[in-house]
């Protein structure tokens, strides 16, 4: 009996070794490491870790912003810096192979030219609601000091680089040599899963958005287009809400816009 079990396990071990040898090392690494990096972001980047390890080191006045800086920074490092180090260091990929080249800059520019004005108008309309002004920026003191606002948004941009590169960069460009265009669909699955606790319209739209962004990055041959497309929604909403909070401007017309823009000159 024991001999039979031992033979079975030995045969399965040999099959496993053979199967692993036939798989592409880079694709295995990218898919597996992405899963670990998502878990690490929630464990290492969370507020529990921040208050346990980091908060007491900072001056009291910076601890509130520090919580957001910690979350944004960990995402940027785990989603952007670590994947780049793996593809560049372990697999010797070029910048273009990693999705960091210019790609089809003309197509990317055309997409931004159409998209950004629409987002600017849409977020201006949303910012007129008191509920949005209470939520954006998430770190509310940023709305009352431009130096803090700029620091907060710079950290936020680093977060978006990490978030977008993990999915639209690492997953797509790290597996396209084996998966081809199917990499677009593969990266959209975990991306949508991370939105399951969002309001249901956003959760369902994350499937469409993940596929659309993935397809655009694939077509542009560069991940960079995904950053302003995704980040603009939040950063412009932060901007408009900040101007309204500082100026007291309300309404959607040109007069309200002029009143809000005057707040940019205030300290």
JSON list of N, CA and C in Angstrom, two decimals, residues 42 159-160 163-164 167-168 187-207 209-210 213 230 233:
[
{"chain": "A", "resi": 42, "resn": "UNK", "atom": "N", "xyz": [-2.90, 45.71, 0.55]},
{"chain": "A", "resi": 42, "resn": "UNK", "atom": "CA", "xyz": [-3.92, 45.82, 1.59]},
{"chain": "A", "resi": 42, "resn": "UNK", "atom": "C", "xyz": [-3.37, 45.52, 2.97]},
{"chain": "A", "resi": 159, "resn": "UNK", "atom": "N", "xyz": [0.14, 57.13, -6.72]},
{"chain": "A", "resi": 159, "resn": "UNK", "atom": "CA", "xyz": [-0.79, 56.02, -6.49]},
{"chain": "A", "resi": 159, "resn": "UNK", "atom": "C", "xyz": [-1.37, 55.53, -7.81]},
{"chain": "A", "resi": 160, "resn": "UNK", "atom": "N", "xyz": [-1.83, 56.46, -8.65]},
{"chain": "A", "resi": 160, "resn": "UNK", "atom": "CA", "xyz": [-2.44, 56.07, -9.92]},
{"chain": "A", "resi": 160, "resn": "UNK", "atom": "C", "xyz": [-1.43, 55.40, -10.84]},
{"chain": "A", "resi": 163, "resn": "UNK", "atom": "N", "xyz": [-1.31, 51.87, -9.47]},
{"chain": "A", "resi": 163, "resn": "UNK", "atom": "CA", "xyz": [-2.56, 51.15, -9.74]},
{"chain": "A", "resi": 163, "resn": "UNK", "atom": "C", "xyz": [-2.67, 50.77, -11.21]},
{"chain": "A", "resi": 164, "resn": "UNK", "atom": "N", "xyz": [-2.40, 51.73, -12.10]},
{"chain": "A", "resi": 164, "resn": "UNK", "atom": "CA", "xyz": [-2.56, 51.47, -13.52]},
{"chain": "A", "resi": 164, "resn": "UNK", "atom": "C", "xyz": [-1.46, 50.57, -14.06]},
{"chain": "A", "resi": 167, "resn": "UNK", "atom": "N", "xyz": [-2.00, 46.72, -13.52]},
{"chain": "A", "resi": 167, "resn": "UNK", "atom": "CA", "xyz": [-2.98, 46.05, -14.39]},
{"chain": "A", "resi": 167, "resn": "UNK", "atom": "C", "xyz": [-2.71, 46.30, -15.86]},
{"chain": "A", "resi": 168, "resn": "UNK", "atom": "N", "xyz": [-2.63, 47.54, -16.27]},
{"chain": "A", "resi": 168, "resn": "UNK", "atom": "CA", "xyz": [-2.49, 47.85, -17.69]},
{"chain": "A", "resi": 168, "resn": "UNK", "atom": "C", "xyz": [-1.04, 47.80, -18.18]},
{"chain": "A", "resi": 187, "resn": "UNK", "atom": "N", "xyz": [-6.42, 40.70, -17.47]},
{"chain": "A", "resi": 187, "resn": "UNK", "atom": "CA", "xyz": [-6.20, 41.77, -16.48]},
{"chain": "A", "resi": 187, "resn": "UNK", "atom": "C", "xyz": [-7.50, 42.40, -16.01]},
{"chain": "A", "resi": 188, "resn": "UNK", "atom": "N", "xyz": [-8.56, 42.31, -16.82]},
{"chain": "A", "resi": 188, "resn": "UNK", "atom": "CA", "xyz": [-9.83, 42.93, -16.44]},
{"chain": "A", "resi": 188, "resn": "UNK", "atom": "C", "xyz": [-10.55, 42.16, -15.34]},
{"chain": "A", "resi": 189, "resn": "UNK", "atom": "N", "xyz": [-10.25, 40.88, -15.17]},
{"chain": "A", "resi": 189, "resn": "UNK", "atom": "CA", "xyz": [-10.97, 40.06, -14.19]},
{"chain": "A", "resi": 189, "resn": "UNK", "atom": "C", "xyz": [-10.62, 40.46, -12.75]},
{"chain": "A", "resi": 190, "resn": "UNK", "atom": "N", "xyz": [-9.34, 40.43, -12.35]},
{"chain": "A", "resi": 190, "resn": "UNK", "atom": "CA", "xyz": [-9.03, 40.88, -10.97]},
{"chain": "A", "resi": 190, "resn": "UNK", "atom": "C", "xyz": [-9.32, 42.35, -10.76]},
{"chain": "A", "resi": 191, "resn": "UNK", "atom": "N", "xyz": [-9.17, 43.17, -11.81]},
{"chain": "A", "resi": 191, "resn": "UNK", "atom": "CA", "xyz": [-9.47, 44.59, -11.70]},
{"chain": "A", "resi": 191, "resn": "UNK", "atom": "C", "xyz": [-10.94, 44.78, -11.31]},
{"chain": "A", "resi": 192, "resn": "UNK", "atom": "N", "xyz": [-11.83, 44.05, -11.95]},
{"chain": "A", "resi": 192, "resn": "UNK", "atom": "CA", "xyz": [-13.26, 44.14, -11.61]},
{"chain": "A", "resi": 192, "resn": "UNK", "atom": "C", "xyz": [-13.52, 43.57, -10.22]},
{"chain": "A", "resi": 193, "resn": "UNK", "atom": "N", "xyz": [-12.83, 42.49, -9.86]},
{"chain": "A", "resi": 193, "resn": "UNK", "atom": "CA", "xyz": [-13.03, 41.87, -8.54]},
{"chain": "A", "resi": 193, "resn": "UNK", "atom": "C", "xyz": [-12.70, 42.85, -7.41]},
{"chain": "A", "resi": 194, "resn": "UNK", "atom": "N", "xyz": [-11.76, 43.74, -7.64]},
{"chain": "A", "resi": 194, "resn": "UNK", "atom": "CA", "xyz": [-11.39, 44.72, -6.61]},
{"chain": "A", "resi": 194, "resn": "UNK", "atom": "C", "xyz": [-12.43, 45.83, -6.46]},
{"chain": "A", "resi": 195, "resn": "UNK", "atom": "N", "xyz": [-13.44, 45.82, -7.32]},
{"chain": "A", "resi": 195, "resn": "UNK", "atom": "CA", "xyz": [-14.50, 46.84, -7.24]},
{"chain": "A", "resi": 195, "resn": "UNK", "atom": "C", "xyz": [-15.82, 46.27, -6.71]},
{"chain": "A", "resi": 196, "resn": "UNK", "atom": "N", "xyz": [-15.80, 45.06, -6.20]},
{"chain": "A", "resi": 196, "resn": "UNK", "atom": "CA", "xyz": [-17.07, 44.42, -5.82]},
{"chain": "A", "resi": 196, "resn": "UNK", "atom": "C", "xyz": [-17.76, 45.13, -4.64]},
{"chain": "A", "resi": 197, "resn": "UNK", "atom": "N", "xyz": [-17.00, 45.83, -3.82]},
{"chain": "A", "resi": 197, "resn": "UNK", "atom": "CA", "xyz": [-17.61, 46.51, -2.68]},
{"chain": "A", "resi": 197, "resn": "UNK", "atom": "C", "xyz": [-18.00, 47.96, -3.01]},
{"chain": "A", "resi": 198, "resn": "UNK", "atom": "N", "xyz": [-17.79, 48.38, -4.23]},
{"chain": "A", "resi": 198, "resn": "UNK", "atom": "CA", "xyz": [-18.21, 49.70, -4.67]},
{"chain": "A", "resi": 198, "resn": "UNK", "atom": "C", "xyz": [-19.72, 49.69, -4.95]},
{"chain": "A", "resi": 199, "resn": "UNK", "atom": "N", "xyz": [-20.36, 50.87, -5.06]},
{"chain": "A", "resi": 199, "resn": "UNK", "atom": "CA", "xyz": [-21.76, 50.90, -5.50]},
{"chain": "A", "resi": 199, "resn": "UNK", "atom": "C", "xyz": [-21.93, 50.12, -6.80]},
{"chain": "A", "resi": 200, "resn": "UNK", "atom": "N", "xyz": [-23.07, 49.43, -6.95]},
{"chain": "A", "resi": 200, "resn": "UNK", "atom": "CA", "xyz": [-23.20, 48.49, -8.06]},
{"chain": "A", "resi": 200, "resn": "UNK", "atom": "C", "xyz": [-22.99, 49.10, -9.45]},
{"chain": "A", "resi": 201, "resn": "UNK", "atom": "N", "xyz": [-23.41, 50.36, -9.71]},
{"chain": "A", "resi": 201, "resn": "UNK", "atom": "CA", "xyz": [-23.11, 50.89, -11.05]},
{"chain": "A", "resi": 201, "resn": "UNK", "atom": "C", "xyz": [-21.61, 50.97, -11.32]},
{"chain": "A", "resi": 202, "resn": "UNK", "atom": "N", "xyz": [-20.84, 51.40, -10.30]},
{"chain": "A", "resi": 202, "resn": "UNK", "atom": "CA", "xyz": [-19.39, 51.47, -10.46]},
{"chain": "A", "resi": 202, "resn": "UNK", "atom": "C", "xyz": [-18.78, 50.08, -10.60]},
{"chain": "A", "resi": 203, "resn": "UNK", "atom": "N", "xyz": [-19.32, 49.12, -9.85]},
{"chain": "A", "resi": 203, "resn": "UNK", "atom": "CA", "xyz": [-18.80, 47.76, -9.92]},
{"chain": "A", "resi": 203, "resn": "UNK", "atom": "C", "xyz": [-18.97, 47.18, -11.33]},
{"chain": "A", "resi": 204, "resn": "UNK", "atom": "N", "xyz": [-20.15, 47.35, -11.91]},
{"chain": "A", "resi": 204, "resn": "UNK", "atom": "CA", "xyz": [-20.38, 46.84, -13.26]},
{"chain": "A", "resi": 204, "resn": "UNK", "atom": "C", "xyz": [-19.58, 47.61, -14.29]},
{"chain": "A", "resi": 205, "resn": "UNK", "atom": "N", "xyz": [-19.48, 48.92, -14.12]},
{"chain": "A", "resi": 205, "resn": "UNK", "atom": "CA", "xyz": [-18.71, 49.73, -15.06]},
{"chain": "A", "resi": 205, "resn": "UNK", "atom": "C", "xyz": [-17.22, 49.41, -15.02]},
{"chain": "A", "resi": 206, "resn": "UNK", "atom": "N", "xyz": [-16.76, 48.87, -13.88]},
{"chain": "A", "resi": 206, "resn": "UNK", "atom": "CA", "xyz": [-15.34, 48.53, -13.78]},
{"chain": "A", "resi": 206, "resn": "UNK", "atom": "C", "xyz": [-14.97, 47.42, -14.77]},
{"chain": "A", "resi": 207, "resn": "UNK", "atom": "N", "xyz": [-15.93, 46.57, -15.11]},
{"chain": "A", "resi": 207, "resn": "UNK", "atom": "CA", "xyz": [-15.66, 45.53, -16.11]},
{"chain": "A", "resi": 207, "resn": "UNK", "atom": "C", "xyz": [-15.45, 46.18, -17.47]},
{"chain": "A", "resi": 209, "resn": "UNK", "atom": "N", "xyz": [-14.82, 49.39, -18.03]},
{"chain": "A", "resi": 209, "resn": "UNK", "atom": "CA", "xyz": [-13.67, 50.28, -17.98]},
{"chain": "A", "resi": 209, "resn": "UNK", "atom": "C", "xyz": [-12.34, 49.54, -18.05]},
{"chain": "A", "resi": 210, "resn": "UNK", "atom": "N", "xyz": [-12.25, 48.41, -17.36]},
{"chain": "A", "resi": 210, "resn": "UNK", "atom": "CA", "xyz": [-11.03, 47.62, -17.39]},
{"chain": "A", "resi": 210, "resn": "UNK", "atom": "C", "xyz": [-10.71, 47.11, -18.78]},
{"chain": "A", "resi": 213, "resn": "UNK", "atom": "N", "xyz": [-9.84, 50.33, -21.08]},
{"chain": "A", "resi": 213, "resn": "UNK", "atom": "CA", "xyz": [-8.49, 50.84, -20.82]},
{"chain": "A", "resi": 213, "resn": "UNK", "atom": "C", "xyz": [-7.43, 49.86, -21.30]},
{"chain": "A", "resi": 230, "resn": "UNK", "atom": "N", "xyz": [-7.56, 57.66, -16.10]},
{"chain": "A", "resi": 230, "resn": "UNK", "atom": "CA", "xyz": [-8.18, 57.20, -14.85]},
{"chain": "A", "resi": 230, "resn": "UNK", "atom": "C", "xyz": [-8.03, 58.23, -13.74]},
{"chain": "A", "resi": 233, "resn": "UNK", "atom": "N", "xyz": [-10.37, 61.83, -13.41]},
{"chain": "A", "resi": 233, "resn": "UNK", "atom": "CA", "xyz": [-11.69, 61.89, -12.78]},
{"chain": "A", "resi": 233, "resn": "UNK", "atom": "C", "xyz": [-11.58, 62.36, -11.33]}
]
